[in-house]
PDB file of C-alpha atoms in Angstrom:
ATOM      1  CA  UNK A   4    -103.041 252.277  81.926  1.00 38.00           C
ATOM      2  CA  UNK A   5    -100.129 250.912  83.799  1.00 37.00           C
ATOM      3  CA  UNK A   6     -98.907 247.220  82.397  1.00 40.00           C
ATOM      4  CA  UNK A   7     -99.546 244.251  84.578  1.00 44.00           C
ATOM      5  CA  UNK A   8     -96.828 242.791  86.562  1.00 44.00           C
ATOM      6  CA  UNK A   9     -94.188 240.617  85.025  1.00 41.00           C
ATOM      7  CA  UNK A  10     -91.836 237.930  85.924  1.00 43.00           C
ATOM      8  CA  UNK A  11     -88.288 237.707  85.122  1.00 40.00           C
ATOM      9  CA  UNK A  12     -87.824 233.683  84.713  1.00 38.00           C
ATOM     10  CA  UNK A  13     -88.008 232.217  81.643  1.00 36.00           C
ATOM     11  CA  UNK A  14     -91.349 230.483  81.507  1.00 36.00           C
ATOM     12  CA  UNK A  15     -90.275 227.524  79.593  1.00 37.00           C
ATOM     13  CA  UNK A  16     -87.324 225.760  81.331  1.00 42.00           C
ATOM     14  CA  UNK A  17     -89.200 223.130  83.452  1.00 44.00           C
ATOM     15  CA  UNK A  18     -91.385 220.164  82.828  1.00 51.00           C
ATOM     16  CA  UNK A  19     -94.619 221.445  82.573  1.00 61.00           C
ATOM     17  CA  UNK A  20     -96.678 219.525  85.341  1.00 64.00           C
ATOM     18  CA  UNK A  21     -95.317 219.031  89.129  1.00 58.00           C
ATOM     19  CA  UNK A  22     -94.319 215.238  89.830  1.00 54.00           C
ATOM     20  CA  UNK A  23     -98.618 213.931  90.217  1.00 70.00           C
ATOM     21  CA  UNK A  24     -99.151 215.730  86.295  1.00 80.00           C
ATOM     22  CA  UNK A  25    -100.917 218.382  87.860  1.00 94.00           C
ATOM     23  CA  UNK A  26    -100.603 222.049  85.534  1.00 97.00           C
ATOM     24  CA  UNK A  27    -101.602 223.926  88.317  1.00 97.00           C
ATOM     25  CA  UNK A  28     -99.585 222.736  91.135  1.00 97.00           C
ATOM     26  CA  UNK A  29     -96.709 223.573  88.843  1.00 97.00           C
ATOM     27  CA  UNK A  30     -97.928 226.961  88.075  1.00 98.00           C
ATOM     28  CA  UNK A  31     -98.098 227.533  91.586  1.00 98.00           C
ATOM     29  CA  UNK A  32     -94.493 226.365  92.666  1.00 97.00           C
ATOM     30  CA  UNK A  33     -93.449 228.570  89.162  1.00 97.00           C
ATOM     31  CA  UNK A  34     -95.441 231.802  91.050  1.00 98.00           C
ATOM     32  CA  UNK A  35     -93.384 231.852  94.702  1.00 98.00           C
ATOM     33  CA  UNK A  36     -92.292 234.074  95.990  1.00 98.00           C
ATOM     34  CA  UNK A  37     -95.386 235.660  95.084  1.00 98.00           C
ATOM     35  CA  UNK A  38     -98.083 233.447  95.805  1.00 98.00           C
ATOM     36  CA  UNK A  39     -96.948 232.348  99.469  1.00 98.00           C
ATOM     37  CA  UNK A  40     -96.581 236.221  99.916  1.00 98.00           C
ATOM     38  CA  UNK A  41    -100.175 237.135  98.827  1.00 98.00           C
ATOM     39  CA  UNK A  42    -101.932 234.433 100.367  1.00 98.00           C
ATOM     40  CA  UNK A  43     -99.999 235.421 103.796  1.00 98.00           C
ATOM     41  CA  UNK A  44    -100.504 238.458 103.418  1.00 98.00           C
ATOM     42  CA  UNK A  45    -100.691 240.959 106.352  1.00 98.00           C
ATOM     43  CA  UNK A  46    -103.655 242.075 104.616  1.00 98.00           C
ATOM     44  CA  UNK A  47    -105.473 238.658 104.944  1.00 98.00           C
ATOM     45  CA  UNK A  48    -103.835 238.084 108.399  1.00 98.00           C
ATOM     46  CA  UNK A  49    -105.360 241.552 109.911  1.00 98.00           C
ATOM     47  CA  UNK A  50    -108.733 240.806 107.911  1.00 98.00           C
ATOM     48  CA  UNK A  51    -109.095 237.254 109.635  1.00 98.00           C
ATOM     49  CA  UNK A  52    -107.680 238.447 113.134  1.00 98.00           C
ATOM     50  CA  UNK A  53    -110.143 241.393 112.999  1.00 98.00           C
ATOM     51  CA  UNK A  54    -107.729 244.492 113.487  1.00 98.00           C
ATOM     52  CA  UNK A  55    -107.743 245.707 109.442  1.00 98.00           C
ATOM     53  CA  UNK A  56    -108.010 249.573 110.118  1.00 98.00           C
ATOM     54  CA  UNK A  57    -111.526 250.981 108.397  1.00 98.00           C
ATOM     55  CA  UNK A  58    -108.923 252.914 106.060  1.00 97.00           C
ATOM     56  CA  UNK A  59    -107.109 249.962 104.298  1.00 98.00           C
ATOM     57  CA  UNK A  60    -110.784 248.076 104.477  1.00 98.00           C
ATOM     58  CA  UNK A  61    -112.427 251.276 102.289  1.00 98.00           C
ATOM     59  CA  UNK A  62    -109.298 251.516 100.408  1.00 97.00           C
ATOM     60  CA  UNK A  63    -108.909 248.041  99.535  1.00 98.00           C
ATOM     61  CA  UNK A  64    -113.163 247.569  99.206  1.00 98.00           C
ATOM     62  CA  UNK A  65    -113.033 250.540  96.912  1.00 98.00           C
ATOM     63  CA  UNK A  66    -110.616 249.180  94.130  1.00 97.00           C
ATOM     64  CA  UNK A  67    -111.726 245.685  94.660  1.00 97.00           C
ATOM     65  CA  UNK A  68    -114.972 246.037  93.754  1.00 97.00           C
ATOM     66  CA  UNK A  69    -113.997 248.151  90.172  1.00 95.00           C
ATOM     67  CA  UNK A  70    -112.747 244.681  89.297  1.00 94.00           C
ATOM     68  CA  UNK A  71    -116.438 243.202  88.904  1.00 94.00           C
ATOM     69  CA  UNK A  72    -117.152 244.232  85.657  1.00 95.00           C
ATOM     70  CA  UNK A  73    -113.523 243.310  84.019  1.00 96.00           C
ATOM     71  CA  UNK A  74    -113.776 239.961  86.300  1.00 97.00           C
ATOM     72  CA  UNK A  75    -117.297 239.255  84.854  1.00 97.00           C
ATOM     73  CA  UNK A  76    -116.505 239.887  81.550  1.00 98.00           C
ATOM     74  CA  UNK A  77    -113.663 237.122  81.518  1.00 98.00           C
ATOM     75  CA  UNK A  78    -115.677 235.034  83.196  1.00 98.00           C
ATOM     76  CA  UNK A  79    -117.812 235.260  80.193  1.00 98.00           C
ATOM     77  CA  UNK A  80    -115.109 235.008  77.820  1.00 98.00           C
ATOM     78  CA  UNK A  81    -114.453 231.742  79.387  1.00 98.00           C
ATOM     79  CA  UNK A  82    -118.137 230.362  79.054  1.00 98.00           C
ATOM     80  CA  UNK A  83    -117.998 231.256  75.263  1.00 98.00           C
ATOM     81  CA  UNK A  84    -114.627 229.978  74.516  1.00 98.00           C
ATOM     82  CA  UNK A  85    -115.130 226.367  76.409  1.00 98.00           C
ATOM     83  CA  UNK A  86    -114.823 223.295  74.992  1.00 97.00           C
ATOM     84  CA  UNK A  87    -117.345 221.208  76.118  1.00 97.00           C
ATOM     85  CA  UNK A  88    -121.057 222.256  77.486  1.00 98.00           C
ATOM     86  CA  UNK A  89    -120.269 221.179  80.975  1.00 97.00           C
ATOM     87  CA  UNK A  90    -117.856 223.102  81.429  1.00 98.00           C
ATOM     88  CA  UNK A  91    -120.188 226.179  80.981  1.00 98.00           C
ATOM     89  CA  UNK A  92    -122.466 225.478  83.460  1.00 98.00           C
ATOM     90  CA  UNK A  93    -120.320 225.969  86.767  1.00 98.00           C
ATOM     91  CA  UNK A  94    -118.811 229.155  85.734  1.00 98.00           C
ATOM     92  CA  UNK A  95    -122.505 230.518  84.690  1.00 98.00           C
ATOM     93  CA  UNK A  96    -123.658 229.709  88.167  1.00 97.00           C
ATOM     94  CA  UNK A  97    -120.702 231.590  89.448  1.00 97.00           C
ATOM     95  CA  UNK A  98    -121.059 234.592  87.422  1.00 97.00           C
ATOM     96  CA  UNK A  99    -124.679 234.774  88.918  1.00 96.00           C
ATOM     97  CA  UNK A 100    -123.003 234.551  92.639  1.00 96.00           C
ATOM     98  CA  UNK A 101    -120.410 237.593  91.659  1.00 95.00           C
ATOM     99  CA  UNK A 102    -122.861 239.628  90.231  1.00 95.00           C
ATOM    100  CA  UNK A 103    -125.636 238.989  93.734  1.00 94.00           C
ATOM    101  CA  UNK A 104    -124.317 237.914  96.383  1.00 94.00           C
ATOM    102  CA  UNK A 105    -120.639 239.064  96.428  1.00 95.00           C
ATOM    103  CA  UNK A 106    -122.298 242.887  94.942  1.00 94.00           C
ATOM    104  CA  UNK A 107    -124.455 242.943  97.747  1.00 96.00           C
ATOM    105  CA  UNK A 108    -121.548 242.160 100.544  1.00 97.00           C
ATOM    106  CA  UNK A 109    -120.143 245.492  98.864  1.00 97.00           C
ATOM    107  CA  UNK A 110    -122.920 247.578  98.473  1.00 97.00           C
ATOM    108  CA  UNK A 111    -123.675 246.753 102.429  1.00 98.00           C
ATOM    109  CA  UNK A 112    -119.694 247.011 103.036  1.00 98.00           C
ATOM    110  CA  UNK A 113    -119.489 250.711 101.948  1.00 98.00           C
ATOM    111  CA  UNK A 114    -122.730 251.868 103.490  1.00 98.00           C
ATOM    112  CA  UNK A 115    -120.908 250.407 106.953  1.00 97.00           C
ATOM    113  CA  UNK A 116    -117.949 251.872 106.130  1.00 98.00           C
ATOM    114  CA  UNK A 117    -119.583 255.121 105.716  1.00 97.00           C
ATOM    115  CA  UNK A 118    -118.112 254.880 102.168  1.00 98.00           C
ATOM    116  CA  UNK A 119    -120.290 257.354  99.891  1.00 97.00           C
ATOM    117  CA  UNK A 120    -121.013 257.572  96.340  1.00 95.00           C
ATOM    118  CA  UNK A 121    -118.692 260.567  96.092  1.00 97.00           C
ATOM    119  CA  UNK A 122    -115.514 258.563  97.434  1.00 96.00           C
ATOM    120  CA  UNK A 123    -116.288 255.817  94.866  1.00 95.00           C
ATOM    121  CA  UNK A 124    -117.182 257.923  92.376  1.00 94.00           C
ATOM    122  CA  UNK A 125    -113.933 260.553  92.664  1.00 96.00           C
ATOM    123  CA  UNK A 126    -111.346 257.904  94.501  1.00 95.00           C
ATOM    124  CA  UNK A 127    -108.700 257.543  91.475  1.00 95.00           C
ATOM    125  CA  UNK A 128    -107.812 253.927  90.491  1.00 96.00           C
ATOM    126  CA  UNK A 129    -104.354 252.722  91.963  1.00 96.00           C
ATOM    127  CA  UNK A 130    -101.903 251.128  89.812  1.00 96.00           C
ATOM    128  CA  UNK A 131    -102.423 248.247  91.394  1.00 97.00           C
ATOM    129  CA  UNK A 132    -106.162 248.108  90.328  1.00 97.00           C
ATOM    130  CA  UNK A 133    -105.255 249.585  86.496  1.00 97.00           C
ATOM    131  CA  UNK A 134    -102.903 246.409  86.010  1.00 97.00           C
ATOM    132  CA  UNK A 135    -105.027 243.685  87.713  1.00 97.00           C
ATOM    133  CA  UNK A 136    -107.655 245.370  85.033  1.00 97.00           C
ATOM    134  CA  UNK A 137    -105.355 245.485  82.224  1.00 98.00           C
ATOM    135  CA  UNK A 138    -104.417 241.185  82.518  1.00 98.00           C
ATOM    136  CA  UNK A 139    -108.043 240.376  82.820  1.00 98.00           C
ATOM    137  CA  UNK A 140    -108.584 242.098  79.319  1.00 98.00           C
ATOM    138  CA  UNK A 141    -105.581 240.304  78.015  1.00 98.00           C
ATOM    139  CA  UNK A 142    -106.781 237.321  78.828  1.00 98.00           C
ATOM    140  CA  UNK A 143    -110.456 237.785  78.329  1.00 98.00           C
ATOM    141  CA  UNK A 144    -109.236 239.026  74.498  1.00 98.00           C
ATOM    142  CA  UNK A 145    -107.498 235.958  74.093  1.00 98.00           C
ATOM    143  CA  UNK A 146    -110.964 234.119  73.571  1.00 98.00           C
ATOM    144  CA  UNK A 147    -108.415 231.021  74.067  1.00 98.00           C
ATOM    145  CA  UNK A 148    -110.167 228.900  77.306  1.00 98.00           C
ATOM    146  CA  UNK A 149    -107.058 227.845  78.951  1.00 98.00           C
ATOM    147  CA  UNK A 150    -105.571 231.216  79.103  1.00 98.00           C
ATOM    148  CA  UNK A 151    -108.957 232.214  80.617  1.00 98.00           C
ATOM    149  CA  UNK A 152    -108.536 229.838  83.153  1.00 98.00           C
ATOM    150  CA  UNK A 153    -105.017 230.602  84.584  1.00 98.00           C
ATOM    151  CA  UNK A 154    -106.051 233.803  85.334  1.00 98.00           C
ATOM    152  CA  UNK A 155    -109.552 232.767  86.738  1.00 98.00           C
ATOM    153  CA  UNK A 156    -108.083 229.897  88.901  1.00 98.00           C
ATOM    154  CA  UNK A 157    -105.091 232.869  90.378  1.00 98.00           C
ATOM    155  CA  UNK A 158    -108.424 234.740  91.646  1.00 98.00           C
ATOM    156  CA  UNK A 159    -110.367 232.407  92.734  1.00 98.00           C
ATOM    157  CA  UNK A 160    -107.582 229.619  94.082  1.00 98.00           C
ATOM    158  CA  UNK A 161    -105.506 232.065  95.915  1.00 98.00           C
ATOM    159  CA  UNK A 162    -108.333 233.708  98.003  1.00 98.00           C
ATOM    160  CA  UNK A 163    -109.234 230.283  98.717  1.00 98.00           C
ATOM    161  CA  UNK A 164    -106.066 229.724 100.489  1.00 98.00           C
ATOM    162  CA  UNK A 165    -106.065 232.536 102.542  1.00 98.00           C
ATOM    163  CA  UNK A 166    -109.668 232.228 103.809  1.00 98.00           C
ATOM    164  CA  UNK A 167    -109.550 228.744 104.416  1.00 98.00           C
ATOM    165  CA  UNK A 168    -106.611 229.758 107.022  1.00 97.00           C
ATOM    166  CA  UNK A 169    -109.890 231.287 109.247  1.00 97.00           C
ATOM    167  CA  UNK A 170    -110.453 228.139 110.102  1.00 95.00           C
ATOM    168  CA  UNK A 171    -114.297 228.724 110.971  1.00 90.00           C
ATOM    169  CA  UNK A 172    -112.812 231.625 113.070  1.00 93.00           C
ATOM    170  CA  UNK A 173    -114.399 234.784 112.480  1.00 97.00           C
ATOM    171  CA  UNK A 174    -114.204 238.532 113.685  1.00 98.00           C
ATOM    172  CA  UNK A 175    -117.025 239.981 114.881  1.00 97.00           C
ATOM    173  CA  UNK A 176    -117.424 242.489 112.543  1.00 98.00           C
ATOM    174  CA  UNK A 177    -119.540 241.650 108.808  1.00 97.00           C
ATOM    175  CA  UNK A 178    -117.343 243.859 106.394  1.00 97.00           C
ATOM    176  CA  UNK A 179    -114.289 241.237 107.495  1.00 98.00           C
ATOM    177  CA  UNK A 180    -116.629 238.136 108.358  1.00 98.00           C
ATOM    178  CA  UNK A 181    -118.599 238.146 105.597  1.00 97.00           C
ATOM    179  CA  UNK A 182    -115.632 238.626 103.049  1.00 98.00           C
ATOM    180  CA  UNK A 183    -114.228 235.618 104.199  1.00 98.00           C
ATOM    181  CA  UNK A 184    -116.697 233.094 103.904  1.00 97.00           C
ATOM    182  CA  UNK A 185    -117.992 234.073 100.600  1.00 97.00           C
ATOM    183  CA  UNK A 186    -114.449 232.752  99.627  1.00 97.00           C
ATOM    184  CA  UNK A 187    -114.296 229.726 101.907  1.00 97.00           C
ATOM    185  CA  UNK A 188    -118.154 228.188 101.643  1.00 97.00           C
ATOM    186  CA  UNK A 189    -119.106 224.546 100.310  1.00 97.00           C
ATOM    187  CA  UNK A 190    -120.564 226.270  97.053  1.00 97.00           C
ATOM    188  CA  UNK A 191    -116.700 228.375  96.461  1.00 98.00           C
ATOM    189  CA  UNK A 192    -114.733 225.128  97.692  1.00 98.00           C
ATOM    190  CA  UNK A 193    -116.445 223.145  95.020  1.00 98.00           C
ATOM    191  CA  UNK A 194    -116.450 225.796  92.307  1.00 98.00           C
ATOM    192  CA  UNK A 195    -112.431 226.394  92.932  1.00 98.00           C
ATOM    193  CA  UNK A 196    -111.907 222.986  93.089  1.00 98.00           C
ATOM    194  CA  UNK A 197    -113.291 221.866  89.514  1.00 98.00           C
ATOM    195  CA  UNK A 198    -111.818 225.434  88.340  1.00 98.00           C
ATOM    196  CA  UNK A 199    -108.403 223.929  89.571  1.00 98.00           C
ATOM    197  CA  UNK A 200    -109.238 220.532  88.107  1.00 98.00           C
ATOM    198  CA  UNK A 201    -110.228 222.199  84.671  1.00 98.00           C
ATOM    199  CA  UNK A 202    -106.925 223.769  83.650  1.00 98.00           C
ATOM    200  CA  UNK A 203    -105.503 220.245  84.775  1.00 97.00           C
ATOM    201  CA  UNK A 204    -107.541 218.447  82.151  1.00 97.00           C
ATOM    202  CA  UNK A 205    -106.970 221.094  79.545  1.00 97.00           C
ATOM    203  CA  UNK A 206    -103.028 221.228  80.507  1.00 96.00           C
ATOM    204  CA  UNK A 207    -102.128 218.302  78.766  1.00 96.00           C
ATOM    205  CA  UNK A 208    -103.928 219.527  75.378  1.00 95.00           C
ATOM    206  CA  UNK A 209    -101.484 222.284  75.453  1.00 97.00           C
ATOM    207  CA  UNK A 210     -98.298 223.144  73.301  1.00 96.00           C
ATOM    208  CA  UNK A 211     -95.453 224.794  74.165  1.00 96.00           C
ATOM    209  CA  UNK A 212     -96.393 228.177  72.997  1.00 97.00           C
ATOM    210  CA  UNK A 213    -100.194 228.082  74.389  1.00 97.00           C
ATOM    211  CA  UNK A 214     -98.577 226.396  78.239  1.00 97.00           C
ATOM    212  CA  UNK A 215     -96.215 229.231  77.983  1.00 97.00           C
ATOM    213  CA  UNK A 216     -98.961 231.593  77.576  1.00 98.00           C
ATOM    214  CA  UNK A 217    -100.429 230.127  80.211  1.00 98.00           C
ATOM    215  CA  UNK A 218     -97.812 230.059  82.499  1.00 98.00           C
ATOM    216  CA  UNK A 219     -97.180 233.847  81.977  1.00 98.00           C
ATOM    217  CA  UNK A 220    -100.791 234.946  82.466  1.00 98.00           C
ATOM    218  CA  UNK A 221    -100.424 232.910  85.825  1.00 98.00           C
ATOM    219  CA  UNK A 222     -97.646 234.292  87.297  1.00 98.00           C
ATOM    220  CA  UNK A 223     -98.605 237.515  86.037  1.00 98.00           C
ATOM    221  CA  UNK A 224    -101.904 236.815  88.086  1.00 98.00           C
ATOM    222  CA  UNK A 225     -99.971 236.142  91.044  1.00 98.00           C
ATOM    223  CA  UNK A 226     -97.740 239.091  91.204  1.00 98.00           C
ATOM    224  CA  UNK A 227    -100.688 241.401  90.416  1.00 98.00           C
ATOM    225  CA  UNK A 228    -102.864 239.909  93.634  1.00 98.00           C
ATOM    226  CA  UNK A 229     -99.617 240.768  96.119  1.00 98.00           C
ATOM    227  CA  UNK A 230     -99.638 243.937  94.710  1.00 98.00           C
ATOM    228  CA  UNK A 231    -103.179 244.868  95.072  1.00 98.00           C
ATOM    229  CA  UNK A 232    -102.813 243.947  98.542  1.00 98.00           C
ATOM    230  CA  UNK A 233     -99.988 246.188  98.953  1.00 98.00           C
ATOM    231  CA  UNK A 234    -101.837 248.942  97.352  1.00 97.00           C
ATOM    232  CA  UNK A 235    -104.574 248.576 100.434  1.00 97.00           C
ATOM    233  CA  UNK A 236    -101.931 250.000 102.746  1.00 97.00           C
ATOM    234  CA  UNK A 237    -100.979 253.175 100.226  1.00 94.00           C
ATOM    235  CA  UNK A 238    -103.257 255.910  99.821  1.00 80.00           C
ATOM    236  CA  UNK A 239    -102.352 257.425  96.587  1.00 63.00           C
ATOM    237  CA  UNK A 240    -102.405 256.172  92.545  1.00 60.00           C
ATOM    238  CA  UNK A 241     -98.730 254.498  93.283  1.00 55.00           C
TER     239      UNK A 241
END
């Protein structure tokens, strides 16, 4: 299995918040170039504007959706290891929207895309997909919340960004339509919002070893969603 992305910086040579006390806003300025370049990406841009060729829409629907089972599983790492009851609730709800709503989009998205069992089935994983899988298990194994959470609120909080740049816009075509407003709904603004505003309250709590952890499973995060983008466009393992 091919290791997850790193970054080069040294992840503890900053004050740990941005200049309101917000973790996550930091996190984000630590992530660029990175996060600018996956939320712009071309991939996003051609899936909003309608012109993403079926090709890189199979190739990129293919991987994506071999993430659902890793991504469910650290969602569920994070229910177990929160620290506080409420806290449980929002991402159970969301687990039961990944695992009906979002696997029907795909089920309906390959069936349009003329994508068969047999090209699921026998398509190899890229690297790309192998490494985004790889990070999730690192931090679902971590059974530590916060580190949980910086790789949750990457996922969720960067696709955010890029659908919200729609605008209410849509292309006429479901397999792109639809996979932009299940990430840019009231129910997915919310969620993202008090996923965002949980690893700010739990920021604080942490010390220098556990926000560096943090911070590395972040931008880690980061890198790994620009690359899985870039894998959309490269037909082959590499």
């Amino acid at each position: 299995m091919s290791p997850a992305p790193t970054t080069d910086a040294p992840v503890t040579d900053a004050p740990a918040t941005d200049a309101t006390g917000r973790l996550s806003l930091w996190l984000r300025d630590r992530s660029e170039p990175d996060w600018s370049a996956a939320v712009a990406h071309r991939f996003t841009g051609e899936l909003i504007a309608g012109t993403v060729a079926d090709d890189v829409m199979r190739r990129y629907l293919i991987q994506d959706h071999r993430f659902v089972d890793s991504f469910v599983a650290l969602l569920g790492a994070a229910i177990a290891a929160a620290d506080r009851f409420d806290a449980r609730i929002p991402l159970t709800r969301f687990a039961a929207m990944v695992t009906s709503d979002e696997n029907d989009y795909f089920l309906r998205a390959f069936d349009a895309l003329g994508v068969t069992e047999a090209m699921r089935r026998d398509t190899p994983d890229h690297s790309a997909t192998t490494a985004f899988q790889a990070l999730m298990t690192e931090a679902r194994l971590t059974a530590d919340y916060p580190c949980c959470l910086a790789v949750l609120v990457v996922a969720e909080w960067s696709y955010l960004t890029w659908a919200a740049r729609a605008d209410g816009r849509l292309p006429d075509r479901f397999e792109h339509a639809e996979w932009i407003t299940l990430h840019d709904n009231p129910f997915f603004r919310d969620f993202v919002g008090w996923l965002v505003s949980e690893l700010d309250r739990v920021g604080p709590t942490l010390d220098d070893d556990a926000r560096a952890r943090v911070e590395d499973l972040f931008r880690r995060a980061v890198a790994a969603e620009r690359a899985f983008f870039d894998a959309a466009y490269q037909n082959g393992r590499d």
